[in-house]
């Protein structure tokens, strides 16, 4: 049974409307041939990585669920003036984009602004549909070097089978300017075939290729990758071995033993890399790091101290305090910096004690203390300013003047009026550098009450 509304439309009119509708759909299909399917690219070969493929592939959500309009994002990208805006918008589009989005952004691939085509290609890598992968593969032969490199890097993000094939092919092209990008993209891809290729390249006689492969292996979180890195530690090229040491993330008992042996007997390059790796081993590495910091060769002591600082924790803080008080200049300076980075009550107390002691300048504790905040820090700096050497005052006063400490301000004013010539100049410079309104008022006052060079200097400041 037909409704009255249906009866009111003649058959010929309905036929014309239907034809128009089908013509529109056909035309849309010609313009956006893949937009209806939005088919995800076929996944690369299986992988043994601990993070499953479902979590490694780009994460997509519907625009509605994300609370954004895909069309609005595309329009904003097309009309954006700055590269930063384009990068921000394409990052959002990557998560909600589809084949229609890919096609709409194509004009920007020929945009002359530096970085714009690269941002679009990175977006394609996150979208990761067959259509996006096809365009990335096309631009992997782009005659613009930066655009080509961006396309190759983006292929790794797609986690696709087609990308895997091309990236392996490019990674094997010795002398290709984009070889390093292809190797890095294989690390992002992380498939078993990519892993096999990277292990082979890691044994290359070309250090540039081998080091790139080692770094890419380090980005793959899998048992196969860990085993490969452990084998590469024994590479005859110490540079490759050092790169492997720097890439290892998991330090177990046998590896801790091996790293300890390297620190004691290895060459300089390997020792520094081993010290950095020991920072990932937890407190079990503290004894060997302490020995290296206090008794190791001169050129590696600071690296050992930095590693102790990265360990963190109460025992590491205590060890840094010991080095601060007994180590040589380089080790003590590194320990002061590490303590300032760790922070906390105990670290602050160690820095304050060192800043008030006779090793303040030698250890750099005073300069590090000035970077911290707190009433106890201000009191320590004030003590140094009143009774320390000229160099100590120079380190303590800037912080106090910038915070508007009245005692520091008065001390600087008195020094500018009554100090020796060099002290007057230094005090006025510190007042000017502080940027505090009261400091500028003091400089005007000094200029008004002084004569000769002092007045000229105050006005200049």
Tab-separated table of C-alpha atoms in Angstrom:
chain	number	residue	atom	x	y	z
A	1	UNK	CA	0.000	0.000	0.000
A	2	UNK	CA	1.408	3.387	-0.990
A	3	UNK	CA	1.276	6.482	1.115
A	4	UNK	CA	-0.254	9.742	-0.064
A	5	UNK	CA	3.201	11.262	-0.260
A	6	UNK	CA	4.336	8.530	-2.635
A	7	UNK	CA	1.326	9.038	-4.880
A	8	UNK	CA	2.123	12.731	-5.229
A	9	UNK	CA	5.514	12.007	-6.912
A	10	UNK	CA	5.212	10.978	-10.577
A	11	UNK	CA	7.034	7.858	-11.714
A	12	UNK	CA	9.256	9.815	-14.105
A	13	UNK	CA	10.326	12.152	-11.322
A	14	UNK	CA	11.235	9.247	-9.069
A	15	UNK	CA	13.253	7.712	-11.905
A	16	UNK	CA	15.190	10.954	-12.452
A	17	UNK	CA	15.952	11.259	-8.737
A	18	UNK	CA	17.226	7.686	-8.591
A	19	UNK	CA	19.468	8.252	-11.609
A	20	UNK	CA	20.871	11.406	-10.049
A	21	UNK	CA	21.595	9.558	-6.811
A	22	UNK	CA	23.424	6.692	-8.537
A	23	UNK	CA	25.403	9.159	-10.664
A	24	UNK	CA	26.473	11.019	-7.531
A	25	UNK	CA	27.585	7.815	-5.836
A	26	UNK	CA	29.537	6.761	-8.918
A	27	UNK	CA	31.241	10.145	-9.144
A	28	UNK	CA	32.180	10.006	-5.459
A	29	UNK	CA	33.655	6.562	-6.014
A	30	UNK	CA	35.822	7.912	-8.827
A	31	UNK	CA	37.107	10.764	-6.670
A	32	UNK	CA	37.625	8.657	-3.515
A	33	UNK	CA	38.022	5.097	-4.800
A	34	UNK	CA	39.050	3.663	-1.412
A	35	UNK	CA	37.167	5.839	1.004
A	36	UNK	CA	34.263	3.464	1.381
A	37	UNK	CA	36.456	0.522	2.282
A	38	UNK	CA	39.065	2.160	4.516
A	39	UNK	CA	40.759	-1.221	4.441
A	40	UNK	CA	43.594	-1.556	6.954
A	41	UNK	CA	46.826	-2.539	5.250
A	42	UNK	CA	47.712	-6.219	5.520
A	43	UNK	CA	49.808	-6.806	8.621
A	44	UNK	CA	53.495	-7.562	8.347
A	45	UNK	CA	54.890	-10.983	9.226
A	46	UNK	CA	54.421	-12.416	12.694
A	47	UNK	CA	56.458	-11.027	15.534
A	48	UNK	CA	57.882	-12.264	18.813
A	49	UNK	CA	57.867	-8.840	20.453
A	50	UNK	CA	56.379	-8.717	23.921
A	51	UNK	CA	53.999	-5.966	22.808
A	52	UNK	CA	51.351	-7.596	20.559
A	53	UNK	CA	50.548	-6.360	17.077
A	54	UNK	CA	47.186	-4.990	18.202
A	55	UNK	CA	49.014	-2.559	20.471
A	56	UNK	CA	51.831	-1.726	18.068
A	57	UNK	CA	49.579	-0.762	15.172
A	58	UNK	CA	48.204	2.796	15.050
A	59	UNK	CA	45.245	3.308	17.362
A	60	UNK	CA	42.105	4.519	15.580
A	61	UNK	CA	38.862	5.853	16.972
A	62	UNK	CA	35.801	7.288	15.321
A	63	UNK	CA	35.641	11.044	15.038
A	64	UNK	CA	32.349	11.001	16.894
A	65	UNK	CA	33.807	9.059	19.819
A	66	UNK	CA	36.730	11.487	19.944
A	67	UNK	CA	34.340	14.419	19.970
A	68	UNK	CA	35.838	16.020	16.857
A	69	UNK	CA	34.708	16.641	13.308
A	70	UNK	CA	36.915	14.975	10.714
A	71	UNK	CA	35.785	17.472	8.101
A	72	UNK	CA	36.553	20.383	10.384
A	73	UNK	CA	40.049	19.048	11.097
A	74	UNK	CA	40.754	18.626	7.381
A	75	UNK	CA	39.497	22.150	6.647
A	76	UNK	CA	41.697	23.577	9.372
A	77	UNK	CA	44.746	21.734	8.036
A	78	UNK	CA	44.103	23.009	4.516
A	79	UNK	CA	43.879	26.618	5.723
A	80	UNK	CA	46.563	26.518	8.435
A	81	UNK	CA	49.381	28.999	7.964
A	82	UNK	CA	52.042	27.674	10.321
A	83	UNK	CA	53.803	24.319	10.265
A	84	UNK	CA	53.203	23.933	13.990
A	85	UNK	CA	49.433	24.183	13.484
A	86	UNK	CA	49.564	21.654	10.653
A	87	UNK	CA	51.574	19.203	12.756
A	88	UNK	CA	49.170	19.545	15.688
A	89	UNK	CA	46.104	19.006	13.505
A	90	UNK	CA	47.535	16.093	11.517
A	91	UNK	CA	48.441	14.327	14.763
A	92	UNK	CA	44.723	14.427	15.629
A	93	UNK	CA	43.715	13.386	12.131
A	94	UNK	CA	45.943	10.330	12.257
A	95	UNK	CA	43.754	8.764	14.945
A	96	UNK	CA	40.406	9.491	13.263
A	97	UNK	CA	41.350	9.688	9.579
A	98	UNK	CA	40.204	7.391	6.781
A	99	UNK	CA	40.724	7.039	3.042
A	100	UNK	CA	38.677	10.141	2.381
A	101	UNK	CA	40.987	12.067	4.714
A	102	UNK	CA	43.996	10.655	2.875
A	103	UNK	CA	42.655	11.864	-0.466
A	104	UNK	CA	41.650	15.282	0.821
A	105	UNK	CA	45.178	15.934	2.106
A	106	UNK	CA	46.900	14.956	-1.165
A	107	UNK	CA	47.248	18.596	-2.400
A	108	UNK	CA	49.449	19.381	0.598
A	109	UNK	CA	51.978	16.759	-0.524
A	110	UNK	CA	53.120	19.269	-3.148
A	111	UNK	CA	53.069	22.222	-0.752
A	112	UNK	CA	56.279	24.232	-0.988
A	113	UNK	CA	56.479	25.039	2.710
A	114	UNK	CA	59.239	23.104	4.401
A	115	UNK	CA	57.884	20.381	6.656
A	116	UNK	CA	54.292	20.396	5.401
A	117	UNK	CA	54.499	17.344	3.085
A	118	UNK	CA	56.431	15.538	5.811
A	119	UNK	CA	53.642	16.196	8.335
A	120	UNK	CA	51.040	14.838	5.917
A	121	UNK	CA	53.074	11.683	5.274
A	122	UNK	CA	53.487	11.110	9.010
A	123	UNK	CA	49.694	11.368	9.292
A	124	UNK	CA	49.315	8.752	6.544
A	125	UNK	CA	51.586	6.427	8.488
A	126	UNK	CA	49.251	6.583	11.483
A	127	UNK	CA	46.094	6.167	9.377
A	128	UNK	CA	47.689	3.036	7.910
A	129	UNK	CA	45.019	2.002	5.394
A	130	UNK	CA	45.887	0.347	2.076
A	131	UNK	CA	45.369	3.670	0.313
A	132	UNK	CA	47.641	5.490	2.791
A	133	UNK	CA	50.337	2.834	2.413
A	134	UNK	CA	50.121	3.049	-1.376
A	135	UNK	CA	50.742	6.795	-1.291
A	136	UNK	CA	53.621	6.380	1.150
A	137	UNK	CA	55.229	3.799	-1.135
A	138	UNK	CA	54.791	6.186	-4.056
A	139	UNK	CA	56.555	8.991	-2.192
A	140	UNK	CA	59.322	6.647	-1.031
A	141	UNK	CA	60.740	7.510	-4.481
A	142	UNK	CA	60.088	11.253	-4.184
A	143	UNK	CA	62.824	13.428	-5.661
A	144	UNK	CA	62.714	15.688	-2.592
A	145	UNK	CA	65.127	14.086	-0.079
A	146	UNK	CA	63.306	15.237	3.066
A	147	UNK	CA	59.924	14.159	1.739
A	148	UNK	CA	61.300	10.796	0.689
A	149	UNK	CA	62.850	10.247	4.114
A	150	UNK	CA	59.551	11.165	5.802
A	151	UNK	CA	57.619	8.691	3.645
A	152	UNK	CA	60.053	5.895	4.428
A	153	UNK	CA	59.958	6.602	8.154
A	154	UNK	CA	56.148	6.714	8.101
A	155	UNK	CA	56.005	3.279	6.463
A	156	UNK	CA	57.302	1.758	9.684
A	157	UNK	CA	54.315	3.129	11.589
A	158	UNK	CA	51.837	1.384	9.270
A	159	UNK	CA	52.931	-2.089	10.446
A	160	UNK	CA	51.972	-3.331	6.976
A	161	UNK	CA	53.232	-6.200	4.861
A	162	UNK	CA	53.814	-4.014	1.800
A	163	UNK	CA	55.806	-1.556	3.905
A	164	UNK	CA	57.891	-4.410	5.293
A	165	UNK	CA	58.908	-5.555	1.804
A	166	UNK	CA	59.948	-2.120	0.637
A	167	UNK	CA	61.782	-1.240	3.841
A	168	UNK	CA	63.854	-4.422	3.715
A	169	UNK	CA	64.707	-3.678	0.100
A	170	UNK	CA	65.785	-0.124	0.923
A	171	UNK	CA	67.712	-1.172	4.023
A	172	UNK	CA	69.888	-3.406	1.839
A	173	UNK	CA	70.741	-0.607	-0.622
A	174	UNK	CA	74.266	0.349	0.362
A	175	UNK	CA	74.925	3.996	-0.316
A	176	UNK	CA	71.271	4.964	-0.565
A	177	UNK	CA	70.868	8.279	1.303
A	178	UNK	CA	67.641	6.971	2.853
A	179	UNK	CA	69.131	3.686	4.037
A	180	UNK	CA	69.298	4.882	7.658
A	181	UNK	CA	65.621	5.919	7.591
A	182	UNK	CA	64.659	2.498	6.227
A	183	UNK	CA	66.645	0.744	8.955
A	184	UNK	CA	65.040	2.892	11.645
A	185	UNK	CA	61.597	2.217	10.181
A	186	UNK	CA	62.263	-1.520	10.384
A	187	UNK	CA	62.836	-1.059	14.098
A	188	UNK	CA	59.470	0.701	14.366
A	189	UNK	CA	57.868	-2.106	12.358
A	190	UNK	CA	59.311	-4.734	14.677
A	191	UNK	CA	58.201	-7.794	12.696
A	192	UNK	CA	60.127	-11.063	12.631
A	193	UNK	CA	61.297	-10.416	9.069
A	194	UNK	CA	62.418	-6.921	10.085
A	195	UNK	CA	64.251	-8.389	13.066
A	196	UNK	CA	66.066	-10.927	10.853
A	197	UNK	CA	67.164	-8.186	8.481
A	198	UNK	CA	68.363	-5.926	11.305
A	199	UNK	CA	70.423	-8.724	12.860
A	200	UNK	CA	72.108	-9.273	9.501
A	201	UNK	CA	72.800	-5.565	9.079
A	202	UNK	CA	74.134	-5.354	12.634
A	203	UNK	CA	77.080	-7.479	11.514
A	204	UNK	CA	77.847	-5.234	8.549
A	205	UNK	CA	81.403	-4.019	8.001
A	206	UNK	CA	79.966	-0.546	7.431
A	207	UNK	CA	79.832	1.048	10.892
A	208	UNK	CA	77.117	3.534	9.910
A	209	UNK	CA	74.839	0.711	8.766
A	210	UNK	CA	75.703	-1.527	11.719
A	211	UNK	CA	75.142	1.170	14.335
A	212	UNK	CA	71.802	2.144	12.785
A	213	UNK	CA	70.739	-1.497	12.839
A	214	UNK	CA	71.816	-1.922	16.459
A	215	UNK	CA	69.827	1.142	17.476
A	216	UNK	CA	66.775	-0.187	15.620
A	217	UNK	CA	67.119	-3.581	17.314
A	218	UNK	CA	67.188	-1.812	20.663
A	219	UNK	CA	63.787	-0.272	19.912
A	220	UNK	CA	62.202	-3.726	19.506
A	221	UNK	CA	61.074	-5.177	22.808
A	222	UNK	CA	61.454	-8.907	22.241
A	223	UNK	CA	63.509	-11.823	23.438
A	224	UNK	CA	65.028	-12.164	19.965
A	225	UNK	CA	66.140	-8.533	20.072
A	226	UNK	CA	67.659	-8.942	23.545
A	227	UNK	CA	69.619	-12.016	22.445
A	228	UNK	CA	70.836	-10.217	19.332
A	229	UNK	CA	72.101	-7.263	21.353
A	230	UNK	CA	73.951	-9.565	23.742
A	231	UNK	CA	75.746	-11.192	20.817
A	232	UNK	CA	76.609	-7.815	19.304
A	233	UNK	CA	78.354	-6.840	22.548
A	234	UNK	CA	81.107	-9.209	21.416
A	235	UNK	CA	81.450	-7.496	18.028
A	236	UNK	CA	85.076	-7.011	16.953
A	237	UNK	CA	84.195	-3.373	16.249
A	238	UNK	CA	84.175	-1.723	19.671
A	239	UNK	CA	81.921	1.039	18.355
A	240	UNK	CA	79.235	-1.479	17.430
A	241	UNK	CA	79.690	-3.240	20.767
A	242	UNK	CA	79.299	0.079	22.581
A	243	UNK	CA	76.118	0.830	20.615
A	244	UNK	CA	74.738	-2.580	21.619
A	245	UNK	CA	75.558	-1.901	25.277
A	246	UNK	CA	73.766	1.434	25.100
A	247	UNK	CA	70.660	-0.219	23.628
A	248	UNK	CA	70.256	-2.979	26.226
A	249	UNK	CA	67.347	-2.351	28.597
A	250	UNK	CA	67.168	-5.525	30.708
A	251	UNK	CA	70.187	-6.300	32.914
A	252	UNK	CA	70.045	-9.749	34.514
A	253	UNK	CA	72.656	-11.532	36.625
A	254	UNK	CA	74.870	-12.823	33.786
A	255	UNK	CA	74.770	-9.467	32.030
A	256	UNK	CA	75.659	-7.670	35.274
A	257	UNK	CA	78.715	-9.915	35.592
A	258	UNK	CA	79.721	-9.196	32.013
A	259	UNK	CA	79.306	-5.446	32.428
A	260	UNK	CA	81.383	-5.531	35.616
A	261	UNK	CA	84.184	-7.288	33.747
A	262	UNK	CA	84.037	-4.719	30.939
A	263	UNK	CA	84.273	-1.836	33.424
A	264	UNK	CA	87.387	-3.405	34.970
A	265	UNK	CA	89.218	-4.469	31.825
A	266	UNK	CA	87.521	-3.070	28.707
A	267	UNK	CA	88.679	-0.223	26.484
A	268	UNK	CA	87.555	3.328	27.141
A	269	UNK	CA	84.625	3.372	24.714
A	270	UNK	CA	83.214	0.102	26.019
A	271	UNK	CA	83.698	1.124	29.650
A	272	UNK	CA	81.617	4.277	29.274
A	273	UNK	CA	78.862	2.346	27.487
A	274	UNK	CA	78.927	-0.366	30.168
A	275	UNK	CA	78.639	2.253	32.918
A	276	UNK	CA	75.581	3.680	31.209
A	277	UNK	CA	74.053	0.205	30.955
A	278	UNK	CA	74.714	-0.455	34.651
A	279	UNK	CA	72.425	2.458	35.494
A	280	UNK	CA	69.553	0.177	34.400
A	281	UNK	CA	70.554	-2.661	36.722
A	282	UNK	CA	69.278	-1.235	40.015
A	283	UNK	CA	71.121	-1.201	43.339
A	284	UNK	CA	72.956	-4.423	42.470
A	285	UNK	CA	75.197	-2.288	40.244
A	286	UNK	CA	76.013	0.242	42.973
A	287	UNK	CA	79.235	-1.393	44.294
A	288	UNK	CA	80.922	-1.523	40.887
A	289	UNK	CA	79.741	1.993	40.051
A	290	UNK	CA	81.055	3.336	43.368
A	291	UNK	CA	84.452	1.745	42.776
A	292	UNK	CA	84.589	3.166	39.256
A	293	UNK	CA	83.621	6.642	40.495
A	294	UNK	CA	86.210	6.746	43.288
A	295	UNK	CA	89.045	4.591	41.984
A	296	UNK	CA	88.492	4.171	38.248
A	297	UNK	CA	90.501	5.835	35.512
A	298	UNK	CA	90.168	9.601	35.348
A	299	UNK	CA	88.217	9.725	32.091
A	300	UNK	CA	85.424	7.403	33.264
A	301	UNK	CA	84.785	8.589	36.824
A	302	UNK	CA	82.216	11.206	35.861
A	303	UNK	CA	80.321	8.651	33.750
A	304	UNK	CA	80.140	6.355	36.776
A	305	UNK	CA	78.792	9.193	38.930
A	306	UNK	CA	76.121	10.007	36.343
A	307	UNK	CA	75.079	6.341	36.336
A	308	UNK	CA	74.758	6.383	40.143
A	309	UNK	CA	72.537	9.445	39.873
A	310	UNK	CA	70.318	7.621	37.381
A	311	UNK	CA	69.964	4.713	39.803
A	312	UNK	CA	68.428	6.988	42.445
A	313	UNK	CA	67.345	5.816	45.867
A	314	UNK	CA	68.712	6.255	49.378
A	315	UNK	CA	71.888	4.222	48.878
A	316	UNK	CA	72.731	6.018	45.649
A	317	UNK	CA	72.207	9.377	47.376
A	318	UNK	CA	74.551	8.370	50.209
A	319	UNK	CA	77.170	7.246	47.707
A	320	UNK	CA	76.921	10.545	45.849
A	321	UNK	CA	77.419	12.374	49.137
A	322	UNK	CA	80.589	10.363	49.736
A	323	UNK	CA	81.893	11.231	46.273
A	324	UNK	CA	80.937	14.887	46.779
A	325	UNK	CA	83.073	15.039	49.918
A	326	UNK	CA	86.056	12.918	48.841
A	327	UNK	CA	86.157	12.683	45.047
A	328	UNK	CA	88.289	14.684	42.648
A	329	UNK	CA	86.992	17.852	41.014
A	330	UNK	CA	85.318	16.121	38.067
A	331	UNK	CA	83.670	13.417	40.175
A	332	UNK	CA	82.565	15.850	42.875
A	333	UNK	CA	81.069	18.245	40.334
A	334	UNK	CA	79.160	15.377	38.699
A	335	UNK	CA	77.966	14.230	42.139
A	336	UNK	CA	76.677	17.715	42.994
A	337	UNK	CA	74.746	17.840	39.725
A	338	UNK	CA	73.311	14.358	40.316
A	339	UNK	CA	72.194	15.242	43.847
A	340	UNK	CA	70.476	18.392	42.596
A	341	UNK	CA	68.616	16.263	40.030
A	342	UNK	CA	67.573	13.654	42.594
A	343	UNK	CA	66.373	16.247	45.083
A	344	UNK	CA	64.764	15.366	48.395
A	345	UNK	CA	65.704	16.215	51.961
A	346	UNK	CA	68.873	14.113	52.189
A	347	UNK	CA	70.255	15.347	48.861
A	348	UNK	CA	69.596	18.952	49.838
A	349	UNK	CA	71.345	18.516	53.184
A	350	UNK	CA	74.387	17.032	51.455
A	351	UNK	CA	74.554	19.956	49.033
A	352	UNK	CA	74.090	22.522	51.821
A	353	UNK	CA	76.879	20.976	53.903
A	354	UNK	CA	79.182	20.948	50.894
A	355	UNK	CA	78.254	24.524	49.963
A	356	UNK	CA	79.161	25.700	53.475
A	357	UNK	CA	82.398	23.699	53.524
A	358	UNK	CA	85.789	24.273	51.986
A	359	UNK	CA	84.935	22.269	48.848
A	360	UNK	CA	82.066	24.533	47.781
A	361	UNK	CA	83.764	25.954	44.710
A	362	UNK	CA	85.754	22.863	43.817
A	363	UNK	CA	82.676	20.626	43.860
A	364	UNK	CA	80.262	23.095	42.295
A	365	UNK	CA	77.863	22.421	45.190
A	366	UNK	CA	77.141	26.107	45.646
A	367	UNK	CA	76.124	26.603	42.026
A	368	UNK	CA	73.879	23.536	42.159
A	369	UNK	CA	72.337	24.651	45.442
A	370	UNK	CA	71.398	27.973	43.877
A	371	UNK	CA	69.205	26.035	41.416
A	372	UNK	CA	67.085	24.546	44.221
A	373	UNK	CA	64.265	26.151	46.171
A	374	UNK	CA	63.432	26.323	49.842
A	375	UNK	CA	63.969	28.328	52.999
A	376	UNK	CA	66.901	26.145	54.066
A	377	UNK	CA	68.556	26.809	50.711
A	378	UNK	CA	68.060	30.562	51.063
A	379	UNK	CA	69.546	30.513	54.562
A	380	UNK	CA	72.587	28.601	53.367
A	381	UNK	CA	73.112	30.992	50.454
A	382	UNK	CA	72.735	33.960	52.798
A	383	UNK	CA	75.400	32.520	55.075
A	384	UNK	CA	77.734	32.062	52.140
A	385	UNK	CA	77.059	35.580	50.928
A	386	UNK	CA	77.986	37.103	54.273
A	387	UNK	CA	81.058	35.059	55.094
A	388	UNK	CA	82.196	33.350	51.905
A	389	UNK	CA	84.878	34.308	49.454
A	390	UNK	CA	84.258	36.661	46.570
A	391	UNK	CA	83.707	33.716	44.244
A	392	UNK	CA	81.244	32.201	46.752
A	393	UNK	CA	79.281	35.442	46.933
A	394	UNK	CA	79.150	35.645	43.156
A	395	UNK	CA	77.526	32.198	43.091
A	396	UNK	CA	75.087	32.857	45.947
A	397	UNK	CA	73.890	36.416	45.306
A	398	UNK	CA	72.124	36.076	41.912
A	399	UNK	CA	69.517	33.689	43.265
A	400	UNK	CA	68.930	35.770	46.417
A	401	UNK	CA	68.637	39.028	44.489
A	402	UNK	CA	66.144	37.568	42.020
A	403	UNK	CA	63.945	36.377	44.878
A	404	UNK	CA	64.061	39.853	46.391
A	405	UNK	CA	65.866	38.851	49.563
A	406	UNK	CA	66.265	42.136	51.511
A	407	UNK	CA	69.545	41.100	53.164
A	408	UNK	CA	71.076	40.213	49.800
A	409	UNK	CA	69.836	43.480	48.294
A	410	UNK	CA	71.341	45.537	51.101
A	411	UNK	CA	74.594	43.588	50.948
A	412	UNK	CA	74.884	44.275	47.205
A	413	UNK	CA	74.094	47.989	47.720
A	414	UNK	CA	76.705	48.287	50.469
A	415	UNK	CA	79.240	46.535	48.271
A	416	UNK	CA	78.451	48.839	45.366
A	417	UNK	CA	79.006	51.889	47.621
A	418	UNK	CA	81.959	50.784	49.740
A	419	UNK	CA	83.642	47.829	48.075
A	420	UNK	CA	86.818	47.802	46.072
A	421	UNK	CA	86.575	48.890	42.453
A	422	UNK	CA	86.057	45.367	41.112
A	423	UNK	CA	83.583	44.556	43.882
A	424	UNK	CA	81.567	47.687	43.111
A	425	UNK	CA	81.316	46.752	39.456
A	426	UNK	CA	80.408	43.146	40.265
A	427	UNK	CA	77.722	44.206	42.750
A	428	UNK	CA	76.138	46.613	40.263
A	429	UNK	CA	76.192	43.966	37.554
A	430	UNK	CA	74.420	41.500	39.861
A	431	UNK	CA	71.816	44.120	40.745
A	432	UNK	CA	71.157	44.801	37.071
A	433	UNK	CA	71.040	41.121	36.102
A	434	UNK	CA	68.538	40.285	38.854
A	435	UNK	CA	65.753	42.187	37.102
A	436	UNK	CA	64.175	42.999	40.492
A	437	UNK	CA	62.482	46.437	40.696
A	438	UNK	CA	64.207	47.184	44.002
A	439	UNK	CA	67.556	46.398	42.421
A	440	UNK	CA	66.957	48.971	39.689
A	441	UNK	CA	65.856	51.500	42.285
A	442	UNK	CA	69.127	50.840	44.096
A	443	UNK	CA	71.120	51.439	40.894
A	444	UNK	CA	69.371	54.782	40.347
A	445	UNK	CA	70.126	55.706	43.940
A	446	UNK	CA	73.781	54.770	43.519
A	447	UNK	CA	73.968	56.830	40.317
A	448	UNK	CA	72.463	59.829	42.079
A	449	UNK	CA	74.762	59.699	45.083
A	450	UNK	CA	78.023	58.689	43.391
A	451	UNK	CA	80.542	60.473	41.243
A	452	UNK	CA	83.008	59.572	38.533
A	453	UNK	CA	83.313	56.020	37.225
A	454	UNK	CA	80.903	54.571	39.801
A	455	UNK	CA	78.138	56.880	38.650
A	456	UNK	CA	78.809	56.146	34.979
A	457	UNK	CA	78.808	52.407	35.608
A	458	UNK	CA	75.530	52.584	37.540
A	459	UNK	CA	73.869	54.557	34.745
A	460	UNK	CA	75.208	52.142	32.155
A	461	UNK	CA	73.847	49.189	34.127
